[in-house]
XYZ file of C-alpha atoms in Angstrom:
425
model
C -139.188 56.242 -38.368
C -137.388 55.599 -40.963
C -140.494 58.277 -43.092
C -137.116 60.572 -43.697
C -135.459 58.204 -45.661
C -138.213 57.042 -47.754
C -140.688 59.497 -48.472
C -139.659 60.392 -51.821
C -138.469 56.885 -52.738
C -141.798 56.210 -52.978
C -141.920 59.067 -55.973
C -138.416 57.654 -57.447
C -139.667 54.652 -59.811
C -136.063 53.634 -60.619
C -133.697 51.892 -58.774
C -131.983 54.778 -56.899
C -128.566 54.350 -54.320
C -129.094 55.605 -51.457
C -127.242 58.856 -51.778
C -130.298 59.856 -53.512
C -132.542 59.284 -50.015
C -130.722 61.367 -48.645
C -130.133 63.902 -50.934
C -133.951 63.697 -51.076
C -134.602 64.886 -47.070
C -134.022 67.407 -44.584
C -129.886 66.224 -44.044
C -128.451 69.533 -43.933
C -129.707 69.690 -39.999
C -127.757 66.599 -40.130
C -123.909 66.432 -38.294
C -121.341 66.223 -41.427
C -120.586 63.353 -40.019
C -123.672 61.689 -40.012
C -124.936 62.404 -43.783
C -121.359 60.462 -44.923
C -122.163 57.373 -42.873
C -125.634 57.509 -44.102
C -124.255 57.305 -47.590
C -124.802 53.628 -48.597
C -124.595 52.236 -51.666
C -128.324 50.394 -52.211
C -128.604 46.681 -53.031
C -130.059 45.600 -56.663
C -132.281 43.283 -57.714
C -131.027 40.921 -60.451
C -132.184 42.129 -63.743
C -134.333 39.668 -65.604
C -131.836 38.846 -68.475
C -129.378 37.426 -65.988
C -128.857 34.359 -63.876
C -128.439 34.494 -59.963
C -127.410 31.338 -57.584
C -129.888 30.170 -55.468
C -129.710 27.088 -52.897
C -131.931 24.703 -51.644
C -131.613 22.912 -48.400
C -132.148 18.462 -48.536
C -132.279 15.893 -46.051
C -130.224 13.327 -47.315
C -131.403 9.754 -46.939
C -128.339 6.907 -47.206
C -128.214 4.085 -48.655
C -126.205 2.164 -46.051
C -124.492 2.742 -43.010
C -121.640 2.759 -44.942
C -121.961 5.008 -46.821
C -123.219 7.583 -43.523
C -119.867 6.579 -42.621
C -117.974 7.163 -45.514
C -119.062 11.009 -45.745
C -118.244 10.854 -41.798
C -114.616 10.076 -43.043
C -114.470 12.705 -45.735
C -115.809 15.434 -42.983
C -113.259 14.430 -40.737
C -110.648 14.794 -43.321
C -111.714 18.248 -44.108
C -111.515 18.808 -40.416
C -107.898 16.977 -40.505
C -106.583 19.409 -43.266
C -107.623 22.566 -41.568
C -106.113 21.698 -38.643
C -103.034 20.707 -40.431
C -102.816 23.304 -42.366
C -103.046 26.077 -40.555
C -100.462 25.298 -38.226
C -98.144 24.924 -40.680
C -98.759 28.217 -42.039
C -98.333 29.643 -38.129
C -95.199 27.386 -37.887
C -94.068 28.896 -41.381
C -94.723 32.542 -40.478
C -93.256 32.109 -37.218
C -89.925 31.075 -38.711
C -90.014 33.672 -41.285
C -90.906 36.345 -38.729
C -88.631 35.193 -36.070
C -85.444 33.747 -37.628
C -85.581 34.896 -41.641
C -85.640 31.449 -42.310
C -86.942 30.880 -45.955
C -89.094 32.839 -47.954
C -91.828 34.691 -47.041
C -94.921 32.252 -46.497
C -97.539 32.479 -49.078
C -101.208 31.418 -47.623
C -102.557 31.316 -51.130
C -105.581 28.658 -52.442
C -103.129 27.582 -54.822
C -99.715 27.368 -52.756
C -102.015 25.430 -49.697
C -103.213 23.127 -52.664
C -99.760 22.203 -53.687
C -98.751 21.751 -49.978
C -101.688 19.031 -49.605
C -100.500 17.148 -52.477
C -97.619 17.055 -50.804
C -99.401 15.338 -47.546
C -101.212 13.813 -49.968
C -97.986 11.581 -50.713
C -96.832 11.391 -47.660
C -96.607 7.622 -46.579
C -98.164 8.919 -42.879
C -101.029 9.431 -44.737
C -101.618 7.549 -47.310
C -105.342 7.407 -45.854
C -106.128 10.461 -47.539
C -105.574 8.722 -50.517
C -108.814 6.402 -50.474
C -110.763 9.653 -49.896
C -112.186 11.754 -52.753
C -109.195 14.491 -52.706
C -111.096 17.594 -54.210
C -113.839 17.356 -51.516
C -111.306 17.306 -49.345
C -108.566 19.835 -50.711
C -111.779 22.634 -51.285
C -111.524 22.776 -47.199
C -108.017 25.187 -48.069
C -110.118 26.998 -50.143
C -111.887 28.579 -47.084
C -108.634 28.114 -44.732
C -107.439 30.879 -47.495
C -110.893 33.209 -46.969
C -110.045 33.407 -44.012
C -106.446 34.065 -44.569
C -107.368 36.808 -46.523
C -110.377 38.502 -44.610
C -107.863 38.677 -41.559
C -105.109 40.417 -43.682
C -108.320 43.204 -45.504
C -108.867 43.768 -41.602
C -105.251 44.120 -40.031
C -104.970 46.377 -42.901
C -107.991 48.394 -42.386
C -107.417 48.364 -38.511
C -103.476 49.733 -39.276
C -105.071 52.458 -42.037
C -106.879 53.826 -38.573
C -104.623 53.672 -36.794
C -105.366 50.922 -34.289
C -104.688 47.263 -33.715
C -106.850 44.216 -33.801
C -108.183 42.757 -29.854
C -106.552 39.675 -28.968
C -108.070 36.046 -28.381
C -108.002 35.312 -24.643
C -107.464 31.592 -25.133
C -104.425 31.890 -27.515
C -103.728 34.847 -28.096
C -104.660 35.843 -31.817
C -106.192 38.610 -33.523
C -110.297 38.057 -33.008
C -109.996 37.866 -37.137
C -107.569 35.344 -37.312
C -108.533 31.567 -38.373
C -109.408 29.386 -35.803
C -108.633 25.743 -35.254
C -111.259 23.281 -35.357
C -113.189 20.943 -32.870
C -114.123 17.622 -33.319
C -116.993 18.117 -30.810
C -117.446 22.323 -31.342
C -117.334 22.268 -35.504
C -119.822 21.620 -37.568
C -118.996 18.397 -39.630
C -119.002 19.261 -43.668
C -117.754 19.055 -46.840
C -117.985 20.933 -50.170
C -118.549 19.335 -53.990
C -117.122 22.299 -55.347
C -117.764 21.659 -58.999
C -118.867 18.462 -61.870
C -121.937 17.971 -59.568
C -124.282 14.852 -60.461
C -127.646 15.389 -59.912
C -130.217 12.796 -61.301
C -133.878 14.228 -60.144
C -134.012 13.739 -56.224
C -130.153 11.712 -56.198
C -126.823 12.860 -55.477
C -123.498 11.392 -56.219
C -120.883 11.738 -54.111
C -117.486 10.589 -55.059
C -116.066 7.555 -52.673
C -119.586 7.405 -51.445
C -122.596 6.648 -54.289
C -125.322 8.045 -55.089
C -128.022 9.380 -52.034
C -131.504 9.802 -51.902
C -132.201 13.901 -51.757
C -135.849 14.120 -49.346
C -136.912 18.358 -50.503
C -139.148 20.823 -52.014
C -137.032 20.462 -55.920
C -138.094 24.029 -56.104
C -134.994 24.428 -58.352
C -134.679 21.041 -59.712
C -133.901 21.146 -63.339
C -131.440 23.993 -63.244
C -127.294 23.804 -63.442
C -126.084 22.689 -59.795
C -123.155 24.432 -59.789
C -121.985 23.671 -56.463
C -122.947 21.102 -52.757
C -122.555 21.483 -49.296
C -122.827 18.578 -47.013
C -123.327 18.931 -43.718
C -123.934 17.132 -40.695
C -126.313 17.986 -37.719
C -127.020 16.264 -34.880
C -125.991 13.965 -32.472
C -123.132 11.509 -32.752
C -125.918 8.426 -31.934
C -128.527 10.337 -34.559
C -127.257 11.987 -37.245
C -128.642 13.976 -39.690
C -127.143 15.009 -43.173
C -128.182 17.596 -45.066
C -127.195 18.721 -48.629
C -127.200 22.723 -49.493
C -127.694 22.603 -53.398
C -126.657 26.034 -54.511
C -128.813 26.388 -58.576
C -127.486 28.736 -61.453
C -131.252 29.857 -61.639
C -132.138 32.877 -64.350
C -133.896 36.016 -62.863
C -137.383 35.900 -64.175
C -137.504 32.546 -62.997
C -138.053 34.297 -59.398
C -140.933 35.557 -57.404
C -140.291 39.791 -58.941
C -140.739 42.712 -56.184
C -143.223 45.206 -55.928
C -142.552 47.352 -59.425
C -142.751 50.607 -57.250
C -142.974 51.537 -53.798
C -140.431 51.888 -50.901
C -140.905 51.373 -46.908
C -138.569 51.937 -44.028
C -137.765 49.254 -41.765
C -137.493 50.078 -38.400
C -136.286 46.343 -36.028
C -136.998 46.123 -32.344
C -136.286 43.850 -29.942
C -139.485 40.509 -30.532
C -140.540 43.007 -33.630
C -140.047 44.645 -36.241
C -142.436 47.765 -37.978
C -142.315 49.271 -41.558
C -143.131 53.216 -41.889
C -146.765 52.007 -42.820
C -147.408 50.916 -39.063
C -147.400 47.186 -39.885
C -145.930 45.253 -37.090
C -144.010 42.130 -37.890
C -143.535 39.612 -34.658
C -140.726 37.446 -33.692
C -142.491 33.954 -32.973
C -142.195 33.616 -28.678
C -142.952 29.885 -27.926
C -142.623 30.235 -23.594
C -143.466 26.819 -23.728
C -140.589 25.343 -26.029
C -138.595 28.287 -24.334
C -139.225 26.678 -20.601
C -138.242 22.804 -22.201
C -134.659 24.313 -23.524
C -133.811 25.415 -20.686
C -135.309 22.286 -18.525
C -133.345 19.998 -20.503
C -130.185 22.737 -19.867
C -130.330 22.306 -15.943
C -130.907 18.586 -16.832
C -128.030 18.006 -18.283
C -125.819 20.583 -16.603
C -126.519 17.946 -13.590
C -125.209 14.957 -15.317
C -121.661 14.183 -15.381
C -118.922 15.266 -17.254
C -121.339 18.411 -18.795
C -121.225 20.256 -16.935
C -119.041 23.736 -17.183
C -116.089 22.849 -14.752
C -116.721 19.155 -14.856
C -113.811 17.238 -16.544
C -114.701 13.734 -15.560
C -116.070 10.868 -18.734
C -118.893 12.220 -20.162
C -122.413 10.113 -19.002
C -125.196 7.990 -21.408
C -127.388 9.804 -20.480
C -126.327 13.188 -20.634
C -125.327 12.186 -24.287
C -129.616 11.196 -24.695
C -130.006 14.504 -23.048
C -128.070 16.538 -25.175
C -129.588 15.110 -28.142
C -132.820 16.189 -27.184
C -131.644 19.157 -26.527
C -130.048 19.964 -29.987
C -134.114 18.802 -30.776
C -135.591 21.432 -29.006
C -132.610 24.154 -30.205
C -133.183 22.987 -33.888
C -137.304 23.623 -34.139
C -136.830 26.854 -32.453
C -134.585 28.003 -34.706
C -136.318 26.942 -37.986
C -138.987 28.654 -36.321
C -137.357 32.146 -36.084
C -135.915 31.569 -39.920
C -139.801 30.660 -41.319
C -140.106 33.730 -39.877
C -138.046 35.906 -41.446
C -138.896 34.476 -44.402
C -142.038 35.482 -44.271
C -141.721 38.616 -43.165
C -139.158 39.509 -45.936
C -141.477 38.235 -48.261
C -144.533 40.781 -47.084
C -141.750 43.448 -47.449
C -140.253 42.477 -50.897
C -144.143 42.431 -52.082
C -145.218 45.593 -50.961
C -142.397 47.884 -52.137
C -139.611 47.827 -54.288
C -136.825 49.717 -52.605
C -136.860 48.910 -48.605
C -134.291 51.163 -46.325
C -133.217 49.454 -42.898
C -131.338 50.678 -40.630
C -127.057 49.666 -40.753
C -126.747 47.982 -37.150
C -123.850 46.542 -35.898
C -125.333 43.794 -34.189
C -121.828 42.242 -33.042
C -121.262 45.199 -31.201
C -124.719 45.883 -29.457
C -124.467 41.988 -27.908
C -120.811 42.907 -26.564
C -120.843 41.610 -23.001
C -120.837 44.011 -19.966
C -118.874 41.061 -17.858
C -115.824 43.546 -17.697
C -112.423 42.204 -16.404
C -111.367 41.889 -12.459
C -109.674 44.706 -12.392
C -112.334 46.603 -13.934
C -115.906 44.488 -13.435
C -119.019 45.594 -14.925
C -122.370 46.759 -13.942
C -126.155 45.029 -14.475
C -124.002 42.033 -16.047
C -127.382 39.665 -16.394
C -129.814 42.413 -17.686
C -127.503 42.893 -20.404
C -127.091 39.072 -20.955
C -130.738 38.895 -21.220
C -130.798 41.759 -23.827
C -128.179 40.114 -25.581
C -129.839 36.898 -25.999
C -133.500 38.555 -26.977
C -131.667 40.929 -29.731
C -130.079 37.307 -31.286
C -133.533 35.505 -31.058
C -134.691 38.483 -33.095
C -133.284 37.392 -35.503
C -132.307 40.967 -37.164
C -129.173 39.397 -39.387
C -131.306 36.764 -41.016
C -134.054 39.625 -42.037
C -131.676 41.735 -43.883
C -129.735 39.130 -45.711
C -133.544 38.047 -46.763
C -134.779 41.030 -48.054
C -131.376 41.561 -49.814
C -132.004 39.142 -52.542
C -136.129 39.275 -52.722
C -136.408 42.910 -52.674
C -136.038 45.250 -55.279
C -133.392 47.647 -53.928
C -132.501 47.396 -50.028
C -130.596 50.123 -48.600
C -128.554 50.316 -45.100
C -128.682 53.928 -43.594
C -126.915 55.318 -40.403
C -129.224 54.459 -37.522
C -128.086 57.789 -35.599
C -131.286 59.594 -35.026
C -133.783 57.659 -37.002
C -135.654 57.648 -33.908
C -135.407 61.637 -33.670
C -135.931 62.728 -36.989
C -139.382 64.273 -38.093
C -140.860 62.529 -41.370
C -141.917 65.680 -42.626
C -139.263 68.456 -42.223
C -136.617 65.917 -41.089
C -135.946 68.210 -37.507
C -134.097 66.556 -35.175
C -135.390 66.561 -31.517
C -132.301 65.750 -29.444
């Protein structure tokens, strides 16, 4: 399917951009608009004399229940500071926009840090002083980045003469930062700098030394940052540390020296231009267990979609079992994406994939009350199958494993002849 973009890339020993890949094929037969969309710069592999950031996931084991409780408090403080500062930013912006009170509010990380200092010194928030300041304050870095992404999306929409669609829940634009819920958000915090690692032990300020369990592939290299996250349920929490190491590029497994291969991602599988098929793991037995647990959970008190009664203890137990099965399913899919991306990187230096908009492809067909959608259940099933295929994870893994990753416009790739470039509509 993508051989038209990869035929001559296999003869090019340099790390070419996708512009060369497109010009090497017979793109004159494609409409001019499609050619412009297909011109995407390749993602090159780092040189051997440079350093790259690689992360590794470790299981965190505490020496006491007090350490686990302190980590939960730090994660809760991160969520509280995020929500407090987001509400403060919204209030300041509305006062300035509606009543011209005060200067135009800033949402930069520097400004948010100054407001955090005032908040931490407030007598009503004295409990924040008992927690590590740097780890709690770094939640504002993510808030500032979220605002930056929102402003960039809003600016791009205005340049196109459009407006960002708004959420039905709060009326804010889709890309606007959201408040974090205690029940739906993932608790966690970040150790931004001065990471202390002693073998398989990690030091968390105000918590102490904790033990790490993992492969330790990059231990010994400089740790730059650590992200600590909690998974599981309240009754059976599992803490993990994502350690980001600065690793020399020659320490990594190099990709293939030459060659190019195109990858067509389908529902449930991916196929390269040589004909090899990469199947996404399908476990009907595990899927059946998940569906049965979901049905059982919906019958428990307080766990239904519209059940406002207090949640039952049996429901909590079933929810824990359901989350355990879902985590197992997620690990199997991520492992398959890692194995497939490694095979492709070993096969060819340059990998060409379609630039698919998965978010748009999995949009709901439910419609509105005035204009209800059609074939809603069929579309929902297709959306689940697309998301289960893990297209985005495969693309992400190829970006740093392959020598060069080229993303081309998906239009006409299934209708273009790999020999002459003719488009059969």
